[in-house]
Amino acid sequence: MTHHNVAVVGAGLSGLTLARVLHRHGVDAAVYEQEPSRHTRAQGGMLDIHDDTGAVALHAAGLHDEFRALVLPKGQETRVLDRHGVVHLAEQDDGTGDRPEIDRGHLRDLLLDALPAGTVRWGARVRTAQRIGDHHEVTLADGTTFSTDLLVGADGAWSRIRPLVSPATPAYTGVSFVELDLPDADARHPAAAALVGGGMMFALGAGQGFLAHRESGGDVHVYAALTVPEEWIAGVDFADTAAAKAVLLDRFADWDASLRAVIADAEGDLVPRPIHALPVGHRWDHVPGVTLLGDAAHLMSPFAGEGANLAMLDGAGLGLALAAHPGDPDEAVTAYETALFPRGESSAAASAAGQAACFRDDAPQGLLDLFAAHR
Ligand SMILES: Cc1cc2nc3c(=O)[nH]c(=O)nc-3n(C[C@H](O)[C@H](O)[C@H](O)COP(=O)(O)OP(=O)(O)OC[C@H]3O[C@@H](n4cnc5c(N)ncnc54)[C@H](O)[C@@H]3O)c2cc1C
């Protein structure tokens, strides 16, 4: 059976950052990823990288300069509208902000390209993992097995590794997104392009709204957000795009025509994304030989914009801890988890508060207050 000193399940931002930081410190890790290749799924969406989390991780990975070269010019422009289309906040991006935006796919490629060939085992879906003696044994969907001294669950919201340390499972937050795309927006959707601007646009009303990003290729990517029961979103037939659009337009019936047009004019499939979260303050008693990173550890709603930033910081933090405690992975993991739990709790609480603030009856005032407090 193949044996690894460190095996990581999941080639998302957390697992890749860990592998990269370990590689920089001369430690090889094996990364097992269920997707058949890096191109299987469009990574989609923009991420703003925060100075105190994601950027710290990119420095630890030795990739901060390369990241800066990929930042979207004007990506930090921010607009906040109400449901009548009235603009309450319009900020320009003068290049000095502390939240540079990058295409999620570009960031993942940056990390992948900085790893030795063969580090990521593609098409390797982990089915089960268990402790055997002083190590863990993992079985893949194709029946092959491997063992490892340190098993790292970087496998996202529905982690297969989490049950080894915690019985917690994600719960629905009460909010669902529906993803909409307006490709080549300046040429094909000029009104929507102007509405969104060069960066991020929020249009918020009581219990619902739009969160839209300008992407690096000029596309506009929109999340229509709805406070609805999980059964409601599960009941919409998204295979029938015209019918799904009609359902969505009905929910936004009394919104300004410029905002409703974002739904009507969207191209391609509408993709539902019910938003789940682990309990705020999720933690576990240390279990030798296994730990979690990123969403597997602290899945939260995206309303603090911290999930991916923390995922990378977790990966970097564990990598640096392992490098600092050669020969004693348990001490390294304990040090990592000691830092992980309070920062995960604080961001998860901020996400939950941000979600509530966005959809208050006096929206968009809650978000405007949050922005004012941030400054
Ligand atoms: C709609 C939305 C918008 C968001 N916006 C932002 C934002 O603006 N800013 C921000 O910071 N965060 C944002 N987030 C959160 C962010 O996307 C996540 O926190 C981040 O991607 C977590 O990274 P991860 O590496 O922990 O997990 P993931 O990115 O989920 O990666 C997990 C990997 O594990 C693999 N995997 C899963 N199961 C297995 C298995 N059994 N075997 C092998 N491989 C497996 C998956 O294929 C995947 O590649 C958003 C999230 C959502 C849903």
Short mmCIF file of C-alpha atoms and ligand atoms in Angstrom, two decimals:
data_model
loop_
_atom_site.label_atom_id
_atom_site.label_comp_id
_atom_site.label_asym_id
_atom_site.label_seq_id
_atom_site.Cartn_x
_atom_site.Cartn_y
_atom_site.Cartn_z
CA MET A 1 0.00 0.00 0.00
CA THR A 2 1.28 3.48 -0.83
CA HIS A 3 2.27 5.45 2.26
CA HIS A 4 2.55 9.26 2.55
CA ASN A 5 3.91 11.36 5.37
CA VAL A 6 1.27 13.98 4.55
CA ALA A 7 -1.83 13.29 2.43
CA VAL A 8 -4.26 16.06 1.58
CA VAL A 9 -7.81 15.35 0.40
CA GLY A 10 -9.01 18.14 -1.90
CA ALA A 11 -7.23 20.39 -4.41
CA GLY A 12 -9.17 23.53 -3.56
CA LEU A 13 -7.47 26.71 -2.39
CA SER A 14 -6.79 25.36 1.11
CA GLY A 15 -5.24 22.05 0.07
CA LEU A 16 -3.16 23.59 -2.70
CA THR A 17 -1.82 26.34 -0.44
CA LEU A 18 -0.79 23.73 2.11
CA ALA A 19 0.96 21.63 -0.55
CA ARG A 20 2.75 24.68 -1.94
CA VAL A 21 3.99 25.93 1.44
CA LEU A 22 5.18 22.42 2.34
CA HIS A 23 6.96 22.15 -1.00
CA ARG A 24 8.77 25.44 -0.31
CA HIS A 25 10.01 23.90 2.92
CA GLY A 26 11.19 20.70 1.31
CA VAL A 27 8.24 18.52 2.37
CA ASP A 28 6.36 16.52 -0.24
CA ALA A 29 2.61 16.09 0.19
CA ALA A 30 0.24 14.00 -1.92
CA VAL A 31 -3.01 15.74 -2.88
CA TYR A 32 -6.01 13.57 -3.79
CA GLU A 33 -8.71 15.34 -5.83
CA GLN A 34 -11.98 13.84 -7.02
CA GLU A 35 -12.24 15.93 -10.19
CA PRO A 36 -10.66 14.27 -13.25
CA SER A 37 -8.53 17.32 -14.17
CA ARG A 38 -8.02 20.98 -13.38
CA HIS A 39 -10.25 21.85 -16.35
CA THR A 40 -13.26 19.75 -15.32
CA ARG A 41 -15.22 22.62 -13.82
CA ALA A 42 -15.08 26.35 -14.50
CA GLN A 43 -13.95 27.86 -11.20
CA GLY A 44 -16.06 30.98 -11.83
CA GLY A 45 -16.39 34.11 -9.75
CA MET A 46 -14.04 36.71 -8.34
CA LEU A 47 -12.38 36.69 -4.93
CA ASP A 48 -11.16 39.72 -3.05
CA ILE A 49 -7.95 38.87 -1.25
CA HIS A 50 -7.64 40.42 2.19
CA ASP A 51 -4.39 41.87 3.49
CA ASP A 52 -4.56 40.07 6.82
CA THR A 53 -5.55 36.60 5.57
CA GLY A 54 -5.32 35.61 1.89
CA ALA A 55 -2.37 37.93 1.19
CA VAL A 56 -0.48 36.55 4.20
CA ALA A 57 -0.95 33.05 2.78
CA LEU A 58 0.26 34.13 -0.66
CA HIS A 59 3.41 35.59 0.90
CA ALA A 60 4.00 32.30 2.75
CA ALA A 61 3.54 30.49 -0.56
CA GLY A 62 6.09 32.79 -2.23
CA LEU A 63 3.48 33.80 -4.82
CA HIS A 64 2.41 37.29 -3.80
CA ASP A 65 4.16 39.08 -6.68
CA GLU A 66 2.66 36.66 -9.20
CA PHE A 67 -0.76 37.22 -7.60
CA ARG A 68 -0.43 41.02 -7.91
CA ALA A 69 0.16 40.62 -11.64
CA LEU A 70 -3.20 38.84 -11.94
CA VAL A 71 -5.28 41.38 -9.99
CA LEU A 72 -8.25 42.80 -11.92
CA PRO A 73 -7.72 46.54 -12.61
CA LYS A 74 -10.60 48.57 -11.11
CA GLY A 75 -11.85 45.38 -9.45
CA GLN A 76 -12.31 47.15 -6.11
CA GLU A 77 -14.94 49.53 -7.46
CA THR A 78 -17.99 49.13 -5.25
CA ARG A 79 -21.58 50.14 -5.82
CA VAL A 80 -24.53 49.72 -3.47
CA LEU A 81 -28.07 50.19 -4.77
CA ASP A 82 -31.53 49.73 -3.38
CA ARG A 83 -34.32 47.82 -5.06
CA HIS A 84 -35.42 50.94 -6.95
CA GLY A 85 -32.01 51.14 -8.61
CA VAL A 86 -31.04 54.22 -6.56
CA VAL A 87 -27.28 54.33 -5.96
CA HIS A 88 -26.36 54.77 -2.26
CA LEU A 89 -22.62 54.21 -2.56
CA ALA A 90 -20.28 54.42 -5.56
CA GLU A 91 -16.58 54.02 -4.83
CA GLN A 92 -13.84 54.13 -7.42
CA ASP A 93 -10.78 51.88 -7.36
CA ASP A 94 -7.67 54.06 -7.18
CA GLY A 95 -5.40 51.04 -6.79
CA THR A 96 -4.69 51.63 -3.08
CA GLY A 97 -7.46 49.48 -1.58
CA ASP A 98 -6.73 46.48 0.64
CA ARG A 99 -9.04 44.03 -1.15
CA PRO A 100 -7.65 43.33 -4.64
CA GLU A 101 -9.85 41.12 -6.79
CA ILE A 102 -8.67 38.06 -8.67
CA ASP A 103 -10.40 35.50 -10.81
CA ARG A 104 -10.80 32.34 -8.71
CA GLY A 105 -9.59 30.18 -11.60
CA HIS A 106 -6.44 32.26 -12.04
CA LEU A 107 -5.65 31.89 -8.34
CA ARG A 108 -6.12 28.13 -8.42
CA ASP A 109 -3.94 27.87 -11.56
CA LEU A 110 -1.25 29.94 -9.86
CA LEU A 111 -1.10 27.46 -6.98
CA LEU A 112 -1.31 24.39 -9.22
CA ASP A 113 1.50 25.63 -11.46
CA ALA A 114 3.71 26.17 -8.41
CA LEU A 115 3.60 22.49 -7.44
CA PRO A 116 5.81 19.70 -8.76
CA ALA A 117 4.11 17.65 -11.48
CA GLY A 118 2.24 14.70 -10.03
CA THR A 119 1.56 16.29 -6.64
CA VAL A 120 -2.18 16.32 -7.38
CA ARG A 121 -3.69 12.90 -8.06
CA TRP A 122 -6.68 13.81 -10.24
CA GLY A 123 -9.77 11.61 -10.47
CA ALA A 124 -9.13 10.28 -6.96
CA ARG A 125 -12.34 10.46 -4.96
CA VAL A 126 -11.94 9.51 -1.32
CA ARG A 127 -14.69 7.18 -0.21
CA THR A 128 -13.70 6.22 3.34
CA ALA A 129 -10.97 6.98 5.84
CA GLN A 130 -10.25 5.30 9.15
CA ARG A 131 -7.63 5.15 11.84
CA ILE A 132 -5.62 1.92 11.88
CA GLY A 133 -3.02 1.76 14.65
CA ASP A 134 -0.87 4.89 14.53
CA HIS A 135 -1.83 6.02 11.02
CA HIS A 136 -4.86 6.53 8.79
CA GLU A 137 -5.95 4.40 5.87
CA VAL A 138 -7.92 5.88 3.03
CA THR A 139 -9.91 4.08 0.35
CA LEU A 140 -10.68 5.71 -2.99
CA ALA A 141 -13.79 5.20 -5.08
CA ASP A 142 -11.83 2.92 -7.45
CA GLY A 143 -10.95 0.65 -4.53
CA THR A 144 -7.28 1.59 -4.20
CA THR A 145 -5.99 2.46 -0.75
CA PHE A 146 -3.18 4.46 0.80
CA SER A 147 -1.97 5.14 4.31
CA THR A 148 -0.64 8.33 5.83
CA ASP A 149 0.91 9.65 9.02
CA LEU A 150 -1.04 12.91 8.69
CA LEU A 151 -4.40 13.03 6.90
CA VAL A 152 -5.61 16.54 6.03
CA GLY A 153 -9.25 17.08 5.11
CA ALA A 154 -9.29 20.00 2.65
CA ASP A 155 -12.36 18.57 0.97
CA GLY A 156 -14.82 21.38 1.45
CA ALA A 157 -18.35 21.68 2.79
CA TRP A 158 -19.29 18.00 2.66
CA SER A 159 -15.95 16.69 3.87
CA ARG A 160 -15.42 12.92 4.08
CA ILE A 161 -12.62 13.51 6.58
CA ARG A 162 -14.54 15.71 9.04
CA PRO A 163 -16.35 12.78 10.74
CA LEU A 164 -12.94 11.53 11.98
CA VAL A 165 -12.78 14.58 14.27
CA SER A 166 -16.31 15.99 14.58
CA PRO A 167 -19.95 14.95 14.22
CA ALA A 168 -20.97 18.43 12.96
CA THR A 169 -22.68 18.80 9.57
CA PRO A 170 -23.53 21.99 7.64
CA ALA A 171 -27.01 23.45 8.01
CA TYR A 172 -28.93 25.58 5.52
CA THR A 173 -28.53 29.30 6.33
CA GLY A 174 -31.94 30.34 4.98
CA VAL A 175 -30.42 32.04 1.93
CA SER A 176 -30.03 30.61 -1.57
CA PHE A 177 -28.15 32.10 -4.49
CA VAL A 178 -29.01 31.63 -8.13
CA GLU A 179 -26.03 32.21 -10.40
CA LEU A 180 -26.58 34.20 -13.60
CA ASP A 181 -24.08 35.08 -16.33
CA LEU A 182 -23.92 38.06 -18.67
CA PRO A 183 -20.97 37.31 -20.96
CA ASP A 184 -18.95 40.04 -22.69
CA ALA A 185 -21.12 42.52 -20.85
CA ASP A 186 -19.85 45.83 -22.32
CA ALA A 187 -20.70 44.70 -25.84
CA ARG A 188 -23.69 42.44 -25.26
CA HIS A 189 -25.25 43.77 -22.05
CA PRO A 190 -24.19 47.44 -21.82
CA ALA A 191 -26.94 48.45 -19.38
CA ALA A 192 -26.02 45.69 -16.95
CA ALA A 193 -22.32 46.47 -17.44
CA ALA A 194 -22.95 50.10 -16.46
CA LEU A 195 -25.09 49.07 -13.51
CA VAL A 196 -22.38 46.80 -12.10
CA GLY A 197 -19.37 48.99 -12.96
CA GLY A 198 -15.81 47.65 -12.90
CA GLY A 199 -15.97 45.72 -9.63
CA MET A 200 -18.70 44.63 -7.27
CA MET A 201 -22.34 45.74 -7.15
CA PHE A 202 -24.85 45.00 -4.41
CA ALA A 203 -28.55 45.74 -4.99
CA LEU A 204 -30.40 44.89 -1.81
CA GLY A 205 -33.95 44.86 -0.55
CA ALA A 206 -35.72 43.18 2.35
CA GLY A 207 -34.89 39.46 2.27
CA GLN A 208 -33.37 39.40 -1.22
CA GLY A 209 -31.09 41.11 -3.69
CA PHE A 210 -28.32 40.87 -6.25
CA LEU A 211 -24.58 40.52 -5.70
CA ALA A 212 -22.74 41.03 -8.97
CA HIS A 213 -19.06 41.01 -9.99
CA ARG A 214 -17.23 42.14 -13.05
CA GLU A 215 -14.95 39.26 -14.09
CA SER A 216 -11.49 39.46 -15.64
CA GLY A 217 -12.72 38.60 -19.16
CA GLY A 218 -15.35 41.38 -19.09
CA ASP A 219 -18.23 39.07 -18.16
CA VAL A 220 -20.64 40.00 -15.40
CA HIS A 221 -21.39 37.22 -12.89
CA VAL A 222 -24.46 37.68 -10.70
CA TYR A 223 -25.80 35.96 -7.62
CA ALA A 224 -29.50 36.58 -7.18
CA ALA A 225 -29.96 36.03 -3.43
CA LEU A 226 -33.24 34.91 -1.91
CA THR A 227 -34.30 34.24 1.66
CA VAL A 228 -36.33 31.11 1.00
CA PRO A 229 -36.84 27.66 2.54
CA GLU A 230 -34.46 25.04 1.17
CA GLU A 231 -37.45 23.11 -0.21
CA TRP A 232 -38.48 26.15 -2.22
CA ILE A 233 -35.21 26.36 -4.14
CA ALA A 234 -35.17 22.56 -4.53
CA GLY A 235 -38.63 22.81 -6.09
CA VAL A 236 -37.60 25.11 -8.95
CA ASP A 237 -36.91 23.29 -12.23
CA PHE A 238 -33.54 24.76 -13.21
CA ALA A 239 -33.31 22.37 -16.17
CA ASP A 240 -35.99 24.58 -17.78
CA THR A 241 -34.16 27.91 -17.94
CA ALA A 242 -37.14 29.93 -19.19
CA ALA A 243 -39.37 28.60 -16.39
CA ALA A 244 -36.68 29.21 -13.76
CA LYS A 245 -36.23 32.79 -15.01
CA ALA A 246 -39.99 33.34 -14.77
CA VAL A 247 -40.00 32.10 -11.17
CA LEU A 248 -37.11 34.40 -10.32
CA LEU A 249 -38.63 37.40 -12.08
CA ASP A 250 -41.79 36.84 -10.08
CA ARG A 251 -39.77 37.09 -6.84
CA PHE A 252 -38.34 40.42 -8.06
CA ALA A 253 -41.66 41.65 -9.50
CA ASP A 254 -41.61 45.02 -7.71
CA TRP A 255 -37.91 45.73 -8.36
CA ASP A 256 -36.57 48.31 -10.77
CA ALA A 257 -36.61 47.26 -14.45
CA SER A 258 -32.82 47.72 -14.71
CA LEU A 259 -32.33 45.05 -12.04
CA ARG A 260 -34.98 42.69 -13.37
CA ALA A 261 -33.23 42.88 -16.74
CA VAL A 262 -30.21 41.16 -15.21
CA ILE A 263 -32.37 38.06 -14.82
CA ALA A 264 -34.19 38.38 -18.12
CA ASP A 265 -31.00 38.93 -20.14
CA ALA A 266 -28.83 36.26 -18.47
CA GLU A 267 -27.31 33.75 -20.88
CA GLY A 268 -26.88 30.03 -20.32
CA ASP A 269 -28.00 27.95 -17.36
CA LEU A 270 -29.18 29.37 -14.06
CA VAL A 271 -27.37 27.54 -11.26
CA PRO A 272 -28.94 27.23 -7.78
CA ARG A 273 -26.61 27.46 -4.77
CA PRO A 274 -28.30 26.93 -1.40
CA ILE A 275 -25.91 28.42 1.18
CA HIS A 276 -24.95 26.19 4.11
CA ALA A 277 -22.77 26.79 7.14
CA LEU A 278 -21.24 24.86 10.02
CA PRO A 279 -22.15 26.07 13.52
CA VAL A 280 -20.35 29.29 14.43
CA GLY A 281 -17.45 28.29 16.69
CA HIS A 282 -17.17 24.75 15.27
CA ARG A 283 -14.16 23.03 16.83
CA TRP A 284 -13.03 19.60 17.92
CA ASP A 285 -10.77 17.92 20.43
CA HIS A 286 -7.42 17.22 18.84
CA VAL A 287 -7.23 13.79 17.17
CA PRO A 288 -3.69 12.58 16.44
CA GLY A 289 -2.85 12.19 12.76
CA VAL A 290 -5.75 14.09 11.22
CA THR A 291 -6.97 17.67 10.84
CA LEU A 292 -9.13 19.92 8.63
CA LEU A 293 -8.62 23.05 6.53
CA GLY A 294 -10.92 25.66 5.02
CA ASP A 295 -14.60 24.90 4.49
CA ALA A 296 -14.19 21.43 5.96
CA ALA A 297 -13.29 23.15 9.25
CA HIS A 298 -15.43 26.31 9.21
CA LEU A 299 -17.90 26.47 6.32
CA MET A 300 -19.62 29.86 6.49
CA SER A 301 -21.90 31.93 4.29
CA PRO A 302 -20.03 34.25 1.89
CA PHE A 303 -21.21 37.48 3.54
CA ALA A 304 -17.85 38.33 5.08
CA GLY A 305 -15.95 37.40 1.91
CA GLU A 306 -13.59 35.38 4.09
CA GLY A 307 -14.08 31.70 3.21
CA ALA A 308 -11.42 31.43 0.50
CA ASN A 309 -9.11 33.84 2.31
CA LEU A 310 -9.24 31.75 5.48
CA ALA A 311 -8.93 28.53 3.49
CA MET A 312 -5.59 29.74 2.14
CA LEU A 313 -4.47 31.06 5.52
CA ASP A 314 -5.30 27.66 7.07
CA GLY A 315 -3.23 25.89 4.41
CA ALA A 316 -0.31 28.24 4.93
CA GLY A 317 -0.62 28.07 8.72
CA LEU A 318 -0.54 24.28 8.81
CA GLY A 319 2.31 24.17 6.29
CA LEU A 320 4.43 26.58 8.32
CA ALA A 321 3.63 24.73 11.55
CA LEU A 322 4.69 21.40 10.03
CA ALA A 323 7.89 22.97 8.73
CA ALA A 324 8.60 24.42 12.18
CA HIS A 325 8.12 21.07 13.96
CA PRO A 326 9.93 18.54 11.77
CA GLY A 327 9.42 15.05 13.16
CA ASP A 328 6.52 16.08 15.41
CA PRO A 329 3.41 16.54 13.26
CA ASP A 330 1.18 16.27 16.30
CA GLU A 331 2.70 19.31 17.94
CA ALA A 332 2.45 21.15 14.60
CA VAL A 333 -1.23 20.27 14.20
CA THR A 334 -2.00 21.30 17.77
CA ALA A 335 -0.33 24.69 17.19
CA TYR A 336 -2.24 25.10 13.92
CA GLU A 337 -5.61 24.21 15.48
CA THR A 338 -5.01 26.56 18.42
CA ALA A 339 -4.84 29.46 15.94
CA LEU A 340 -7.55 28.06 13.65
CA PHE A 341 -10.48 27.85 16.05
CA PRO A 342 -10.73 31.47 17.27
CA ARG A 343 -10.16 32.98 13.82
CA GLY A 344 -12.71 30.62 12.25
CA GLU A 345 -15.23 31.53 14.92
CA SER A 346 -14.72 35.24 14.51
CA SER A 347 -15.14 35.13 10.71
CA ALA A 348 -18.12 32.78 10.88
CA ALA A 349 -19.82 35.15 13.31
CA ALA A 350 -19.05 38.08 10.98
CA SER A 351 -20.48 36.14 8.02
CA ALA A 352 -23.69 35.34 9.87
CA ALA A 353 -24.00 38.98 10.98
CA GLY A 354 -23.24 40.19 7.43
CA GLN A 355 -25.94 37.94 6.01
CA ALA A 356 -28.51 39.30 8.46
CA ALA A 357 -27.42 42.90 7.81
CA CYS A 358 -27.67 42.61 4.02
CA PHE A 359 -31.32 41.62 3.97
CA ARG A 360 -32.78 43.81 6.71
CA ASP A 361 -36.10 45.49 6.04
CA ASP A 362 -34.26 48.81 5.62
CA ALA A 363 -31.79 47.32 3.09
CA PRO A 364 -29.29 48.40 1.91
CA GLN A 365 -28.68 50.34 5.14
CA GLY A 366 -27.24 47.33 6.98
CA LEU A 367 -24.54 46.84 4.35
CA LEU A 368 -23.81 50.58 4.22
CA ASP A 369 -23.33 50.52 8.01
CA LEU A 370 -20.95 47.57 7.72
CA PHE A 371 -18.89 49.36 5.07
CA ALA A 372 -18.79 52.50 7.20
CA ALA A 373 -17.62 50.44 10.21
CA HIS A 374 -14.93 48.73 8.10
CA ARG A 375 -13.49 52.09 7.18
C1 LIG B 1 -21.50 31.53 -3.87
C2 LIG B 1 -20.23 31.65 -3.08
C3 LIG B 1 -19.48 32.82 -3.15
C4 LIG B 1 -18.30 32.92 -2.42
N1 LIG B 1 -17.58 34.08 -2.46
C5 LIG B 1 -16.46 34.20 -1.73
C6 LIG B 1 -15.69 35.41 -1.73
O1 LIG B 1 -16.04 36.38 -2.41
N2 LIG B 1 -14.57 35.48 -0.98
C7 LIG B 1 -14.14 34.41 -0.21
O2 LIG B 1 -13.10 34.53 0.47
N3 LIG B 1 -14.84 33.25 -0.18
C8 LIG B 1 -15.97 33.12 -0.91
N4 LIG B 1 -16.68 31.95 -0.89
C9 LIG B 1 -16.18 30.84 -0.06
C10 LIG B 1 -15.08 30.06 -0.76
O3 LIG B 1 -15.51 29.67 -2.05
C11 LIG B 1 -14.70 28.82 0.05
O4 LIG B 1 -14.57 29.15 1.40
C12 LIG B 1 -13.38 28.22 -0.43
O5 LIG B 1 -13.47 27.83 -1.78
C13 LIG B 1 -13.01 27.02 0.43
O6 LIG B 1 -11.86 26.41 -0.08
P1 LIG B 1 -11.53 24.92 0.36
O7 LIG B 1 -10.22 24.59 -0.26
O8 LIG B 1 -11.67 24.77 1.83
O9 LIG B 1 -12.71 24.05 -0.26
P2 LIG B 1 -13.18 23.86 -1.77
O10 LIG B 1 -12.86 25.03 -2.61
O11 LIG B 1 -14.60 23.40 -1.69
O12 LIG B 1 -12.28 22.66 -2.31
C14 LIG B 1 -12.51 21.33 -1.88
C15 LIG B 1 -11.93 20.39 -2.93
O13 LIG B 1 -12.06 19.06 -2.43
C16 LIG B 1 -12.52 18.22 -3.46
N5 LIG B 1 -13.20 17.09 -2.84
C17 LIG B 1 -14.38 17.10 -2.17
N6 LIG B 1 -14.70 15.88 -1.76
C18 LIG B 1 -13.68 15.06 -2.14
C19 LIG B 1 -13.44 13.66 -2.00
N7 LIG B 1 -14.30 12.87 -1.35
N8 LIG B 1 -12.30 13.15 -2.52
C20 LIG B 1 -11.40 13.94 -3.18
N9 LIG B 1 -11.60 15.27 -3.36
C21 LIG B 1 -12.72 15.81 -2.84
C22 LIG B 1 -13.43 19.11 -4.30
O14 LIG B 1 -13.61 18.62 -5.62
C23 LIG B 1 -12.67 20.43 -4.26
O15 LIG B 1 -11.74 20.55 -5.32
C24 LIG B 1 -17.86 31.83 -1.62
C25 LIG B 1 -18.60 30.65 -1.57
C26 LIG B 1 -19.79 30.57 -2.30
C27 LIG B 1 -20.61 29.28 -2.21
#
